[in-house]
Amino acid sequence: MLGANVHQTAHKQYAATPPMGWNSWDCYGASVTEEEVLGNARYMAEHLKPFGWEYVVVDIQWYEPGAHSSAYRPFVPLEMDGYSRLIPAVNRFPSSAGGKGFKPLADIIHGMGLKFGIHIMRGISRQAVHSNTPVLGTDRGARDIASNNICPWNSDMYGINPAAEGAQAYYDSLFRLYAEWEVDFVKVDDIAASRLYHIHHREIEMIRTAMDRSGRPMVLSLSPGAAPLEYGGLLTANANMWRMTDDFWDVWPLLKDMFGRCEQWYPFVGGGSWPDCDMLPLGHIGLRSVDGGASERLTRFTQDEQRTMMTLWSLFRSPLMFGGELRDNDAWTLSLLTNEEVLAAHRDGRGARPLYRQGNRTVWTSRAPDGGVYVALFNLGDEPAEVGVGLAELGLAGARQARDLWERRSLGRVEGLQFVLPPHGSRLVKLEPEG
């Protein structure tokens, strides 16, 4: 529980259920434009909003005028205001011209009934440090608060020295600016993994303080993973969601590995705190991204693997952040995002836990608010396999009515569940309450 502050609980209400939305990274890397953000927002408002999808998140380097993919251009000029704070690149986000920042874009997205989010890097920009530009709220400059704990994969930032006078003022000024832009969600990168946790835990607390002082409700998401399990108390006390993994892509070994991560983190799920399995690399991805071992493509996951991913993410109650170009969704992809019965397990399920894991057979369960029980059965192997569970193993006496949630059909009254599942396949069943 190192660093946990039990008094910091107000932010929990900002994400009472796991956040659901779209993030630009999987399809556009660092290069998304305002037009592309708005196109995906319009699709969400029309097709997904009734099902609980609401966040539209602009990922990394919105301040880099020349960004063209997920390949970072080292040491290039960035857009910055007079107080060492990065601002949107006007050529990519024309509504930000004249110092308006993201406020006009946020206004449009809010007008659709949606919420707006941004990605930021931990620390302060290199160019601010090199020029020693002012920091709002202190007589210290950027160089006075910087530290050489830099990100190993992106050259934009220096770290912050948490002990430096003016360091908290810098973070306060950042989140005051984001409040003025009416940002609803902030993903902070290079801060959740264990590489420099003796420093990062201080910055996580500084960011929490700055967000609280901003006066605006904002969801705090921390990346990348894997976050260290021993810091679960700190993460729960300060963030709404945090990554359990490095970047997740559309290959089976990463999906299979996620089961082990969920088995570690499930006790931390709930109450406004959500261990994060990362984005859903579904549909049309890689438009301008060179990450994930492939270029522009439809997801490499099979349909069985796609359902397995959605089943695990939903029962575990991970945040759901879609990574593909929404406007290119086919009927199958849209069906994964609009199944009300599956999404009810995600929104309202409680007490998700692994019931057993035997080799490549595993079963998870959670409770429904009406007294029903959700059961997810998975075959993680490369050959068909029979996976089952008796109702007594679930603590249920007697038979129950069962419903297959993905197929939207009744299975009748059962005393147990037994399925032959295809390779990498799954079933999600609700056992109805008695009576």
mmCIF file of N, CA and C in Angstrom, residues 189-245:
data_model
loop_
_atom_site.group_PDB
_atom_site.id
_atom_site.type_symbol
_atom_site.label_atom_id
_atom_site.label_comp_id
_atom_site.label_asym_id
_atom_site.label_seq_id
_atom_site.Cartn_x
_atom_site.Cartn_y
_atom_site.Cartn_z
ATOM 1 N N ASP A 189 1.219 8.876 -19.755
ATOM 2 C CA ASP A 189 2.087 7.801 -20.240
ATOM 3 C C ASP A 189 3.466 7.876 -19.594
ATOM 4 N N ASP A 190 4.199 6.772 -19.716
ATOM 5 C CA ASP A 190 5.533 6.600 -19.138
ATOM 6 C C ASP A 190 5.506 6.752 -17.612
ATOM 7 N N ILE A 191 4.483 6.182 -16.994
ATOM 8 C CA ILE A 191 4.366 6.380 -15.546
ATOM 9 C C ILE A 191 3.865 5.152 -14.785
ATOM 10 N N ALA A 192 3.254 4.174 -15.465
ATOM 11 C CA ALA A 192 2.636 3.071 -14.730
ATOM 12 C C ALA A 192 3.531 1.845 -14.589
ATOM 13 N N ALA A 193 4.509 1.674 -15.471
ATOM 14 C CA ALA A 193 5.369 0.492 -15.394
ATOM 15 C C ALA A 193 6.388 0.653 -14.276
ATOM 16 N N SER A 194 7.104 -0.403 -13.993
ATOM 17 C CA SER A 194 7.906 -0.444 -12.768
ATOM 18 C C SER A 194 9.314 0.114 -12.913
ATOM 19 N N ARG A 195 9.670 0.635 -14.088
ATOM 20 C CA ARG A 195 11.055 0.994 -14.362
ATOM 21 C C ARG A 195 11.634 1.971 -13.339
ATOM 22 N N LEU A 196 10.874 3.021 -12.989
ATOM 23 C CA LEU A 196 11.371 4.044 -12.061
ATOM 24 C C LEU A 196 10.323 4.327 -10.983
ATOM 25 N N TYR A 197 9.775 3.279 -10.370
ATOM 26 C CA TYR A 197 8.640 3.519 -9.490
ATOM 27 C C TYR A 197 9.006 4.329 -8.256
ATOM 28 N N HIS A 198 10.269 4.337 -7.870
ATOM 29 C CA HIS A 198 10.643 5.157 -6.719
ATOM 30 C C HIS A 198 10.437 6.638 -7.025
ATOM 31 N N ILE A 199 10.440 7.002 -8.299
ATOM 32 C CA ILE A 199 10.146 8.375 -8.714
ATOM 33 C C ILE A 199 8.688 8.491 -9.140
ATOM 34 N N HIS A 200 8.231 7.527 -9.921
ATOM 35 C CA HIS A 200 6.906 7.629 -10.521
ATOM 36 C C HIS A 200 5.808 7.712 -9.477
ATOM 37 N N HIS A 201 5.951 7.027 -8.353
ATOM 38 C CA HIS A 201 4.856 7.069 -7.393
ATOM 39 C C HIS A 201 4.664 8.476 -6.849
ATOM 40 N N ARG A 202 5.754 9.250 -6.773
ATOM 41 C CA ARG A 202 5.632 10.649 -6.337
ATOM 42 C C ARG A 202 4.891 11.471 -7.393
ATOM 43 N N GLU A 203 5.222 11.233 -8.654
ATOM 44 C CA GLU A 203 4.552 11.995 -9.724
ATOM 45 C C GLU A 203 3.081 11.616 -9.836
ATOM 46 N N ILE A 204 2.749 10.353 -9.622
ATOM 47 C CA ILE A 204 1.337 9.953 -9.644
ATOM 48 C C ILE A 204 0.563 10.739 -8.589
ATOM 49 N N GLU A 205 1.130 10.879 -7.411
ATOM 50 C CA GLU A 205 0.464 11.643 -6.354
ATOM 51 C C GLU A 205 0.394 13.128 -6.694
ATOM 52 N N MET A 206 1.429 13.671 -7.341
ATOM 53 C CA MET A 206 1.396 15.077 -7.759
ATOM 54 C C MET A 206 0.312 15.309 -8.803
ATOM 55 N N ILE A 207 0.172 14.371 -9.721
ATOM 56 C CA ILE A 207 -0.851 14.494 -10.754
ATOM 57 C C ILE A 207 -2.242 14.419 -10.132
ATOM 58 N N ARG A 208 -2.421 13.497 -9.190
ATOM 59 C CA ARG A 208 -3.708 13.410 -8.503
ATOM 60 C C ARG A 208 -4.037 14.737 -7.812
ATOM 61 N N THR A 209 -3.052 15.314 -7.132
ATOM 62 C CA THR A 209 -3.259 16.595 -6.455
ATOM 63 C C THR A 209 -3.637 17.676 -7.453
ATOM 64 N N ALA A 210 -2.921 17.721 -8.577
ATOM 65 C CA ALA A 210 -3.189 18.744 -9.585
ATOM 66 C C ALA A 210 -4.581 18.586 -10.186
ATOM 67 N N MET A 211 -4.984 17.361 -10.431
ATOM 68 C CA MET A 211 -6.320 17.135 -10.977
ATOM 69 C C MET A 211 -7.387 17.582 -9.992
ATOM 70 N N ASP A 212 -7.190 17.253 -8.721
ATOM 71 C CA ASP A 212 -8.160 17.650 -7.712
ATOM 72 C C ASP A 212 -8.229 19.165 -7.589
ATOM 73 N N ARG A 213 -7.085 19.830 -7.683
ATOM 74 C CA ARG A 213 -7.066 21.294 -7.575
ATOM 75 C C ARG A 213 -7.678 21.977 -8.796
ATOM 76 N N SER A 214 -7.738 21.275 -9.921
ATOM 77 C CA SER A 214 -8.249 21.891 -11.153
ATOM 78 C C SER A 214 -9.728 22.224 -11.057
ATOM 79 N N GLY A 215 -10.441 21.502 -10.192
ATOM 80 C CA GLY A 215 -11.864 21.742 -10.041
ATOM 81 C C GLY A 215 -12.735 21.051 -11.063
ATOM 82 N N ARG A 216 -12.145 20.297 -11.990
ATOM 83 C CA ARG A 216 -12.933 19.616 -13.018
ATOM 84 C C ARG A 216 -12.838 18.104 -12.839
ATOM 85 N N PRO A 217 -13.967 17.399 -12.904
ATOM 86 C CA PRO A 217 -13.906 15.935 -12.863
ATOM 87 C C PRO A 217 -13.188 15.396 -14.103
ATOM 88 N N MET A 218 -12.106 14.679 -13.907
ATOM 89 C CA MET A 218 -11.362 14.069 -15.005
ATOM 90 C C MET A 218 -10.975 12.659 -14.603
ATOM 91 N N VAL A 219 -11.193 11.722 -15.490
ATOM 92 C CA VAL A 219 -10.752 10.356 -15.270
ATOM 93 C C VAL A 219 -9.244 10.296 -15.500
ATOM 94 N N LEU A 220 -8.526 9.619 -14.600
ATOM 95 C CA LEU A 220 -7.075 9.470 -14.724
ATOM 96 C C LEU A 220 -6.732 8.038 -15.106
ATOM 97 N N SER A 221 -6.067 7.909 -16.267
ATOM 98 C CA SER A 221 -5.609 6.625 -16.786
ATOM 99 C C SER A 221 -4.090 6.641 -16.827
ATOM 100 N N LEU A 222 -3.449 5.560 -16.344
ATOM 101 C CA LEU A 222 -1.988 5.491 -16.289
ATOM 102 C C LEU A 222 -1.477 4.384 -17.212
ATOM 103 N N SER A 223 -0.418 4.711 -17.971
ATOM 104 C CA SER A 223 0.186 3.781 -18.929
ATOM 105 C C SER A 223 1.698 3.908 -18.883
ATOM 106 N N PRO A 224 2.441 3.019 -19.554
ATOM 107 C CA PRO A 224 1.990 1.704 -19.988
ATOM 108 C C PRO A 224 2.169 0.738 -18.836
ATOM 109 N N GLY A 225 1.950 -0.532 -19.047
ATOM 110 C CA GLY A 225 2.230 -1.530 -18.026
ATOM 111 C C GLY A 225 3.514 -2.259 -18.361
ATOM 112 N N ALA A 226 3.776 -3.247 -17.590
ATOM 113 C CA ALA A 226 2.895 -3.771 -16.556
ATOM 114 C C ALA A 226 3.103 -3.028 -15.238
ATOM 115 N N ALA A 227 1.993 -2.496 -14.699
ATOM 116 C CA ALA A 227 2.062 -1.873 -13.383
ATOM 117 C C ALA A 227 2.442 -2.932 -12.349
ATOM 118 N N PRO A 228 3.271 -2.577 -11.376
ATOM 119 C CA PRO A 228 3.670 -3.556 -10.358
ATOM 120 C C PRO A 228 2.550 -3.816 -9.365
ATOM 121 N N LEU A 229 2.264 -5.078 -9.137
ATOM 122 C CA LEU A 229 1.163 -5.469 -8.269
ATOM 123 C C LEU A 229 1.328 -4.916 -6.856
ATOM 124 N N GLU A 230 2.573 -4.808 -6.387
ATOM 125 C CA GLU A 230 2.792 -4.331 -5.020
ATOM 126 C C GLU A 230 2.412 -2.863 -4.840
ATOM 127 N N TYR A 231 2.178 -2.149 -5.956
ATOM 128 C CA TYR A 231 1.745 -0.753 -5.871
ATOM 129 C C TYR A 231 0.239 -0.617 -6.101
ATOM 130 N N GLY A 232 -0.495 -1.714 -5.973
ATOM 131 C CA GLY A 232 -1.929 -1.668 -6.185
ATOM 132 C C GLY A 232 -2.640 -0.662 -5.294
ATOM 133 N N GLY A 233 -2.195 -0.510 -4.057
ATOM 134 C CA GLY A 233 -2.813 0.459 -3.162
ATOM 135 C C GLY A 233 -2.618 1.890 -3.631
ATOM 136 N N LEU A 234 -1.416 2.205 -4.071
ATOM 137 C CA LEU A 234 -1.133 3.537 -4.616
ATOM 138 C C LEU A 234 -1.997 3.819 -5.830
ATOM 139 N N LEU A 235 -2.088 2.859 -6.725
ATOM 140 C CA LEU A 235 -2.849 3.043 -7.955
ATOM 141 C C LEU A 235 -4.329 3.204 -7.656
ATOM 142 N N THR A 236 -4.842 2.380 -6.779
ATOM 143 C CA THR A 236 -6.251 2.478 -6.393
ATOM 144 C C THR A 236 -6.557 3.830 -5.763
ATOM 145 N N ALA A 237 -5.639 4.347 -4.955
ATOM 146 C CA ALA A 237 -5.877 5.601 -4.237
ATOM 147 C C ALA A 237 -5.825 6.813 -5.151
ATOM 148 N N ASN A 238 -5.126 6.710 -6.284
ATOM 149 C CA ASN A 238 -4.876 7.911 -7.082
ATOM 150 C C ASN A 238 -5.434 7.890 -8.494
ATOM 151 N N ALA A 239 -5.599 6.724 -9.083
ATOM 152 C CA ALA A 239 -6.005 6.632 -10.479
ATOM 153 C C ALA A 239 -7.342 5.926 -10.615
ATOM 154 N N ASN A 240 -7.983 6.118 -11.764
ATOM 155 C CA ASN A 240 -9.195 5.381 -12.086
ATOM 156 C C ASN A 240 -8.905 4.107 -12.870
ATOM 157 N N MET A 241 -7.818 4.102 -13.636
ATOM 158 C CA MET A 241 -7.449 2.919 -14.402
ATOM 159 C C MET A 241 -5.949 2.925 -14.640
ATOM 160 N N TRP A 242 -5.375 1.732 -14.720
ATOM 161 C CA TRP A 242 -3.942 1.605 -14.927
ATOM 162 C C TRP A 242 -3.670 0.318 -15.684
ATOM 163 N N ARG A 243 -2.669 0.383 -16.516
ATOM 164 C CA ARG A 243 -2.382 -0.724 -17.407
ATOM 165 C C ARG A 243 -1.695 -1.884 -16.700
ATOM 166 N N MET A 244 -2.194 -3.082 -16.968
ATOM 167 C CA MET A 244 -1.582 -4.307 -16.454
ATOM 168 C C MET A 244 -0.550 -4.864 -17.431
ATOM 169 N N THR A 245 -0.406 -4.236 -18.588
ATOM 170 C CA THR A 245 0.380 -4.796 -19.672
ATOM 171 C C THR A 245 1.030 -3.684 -20.479
#
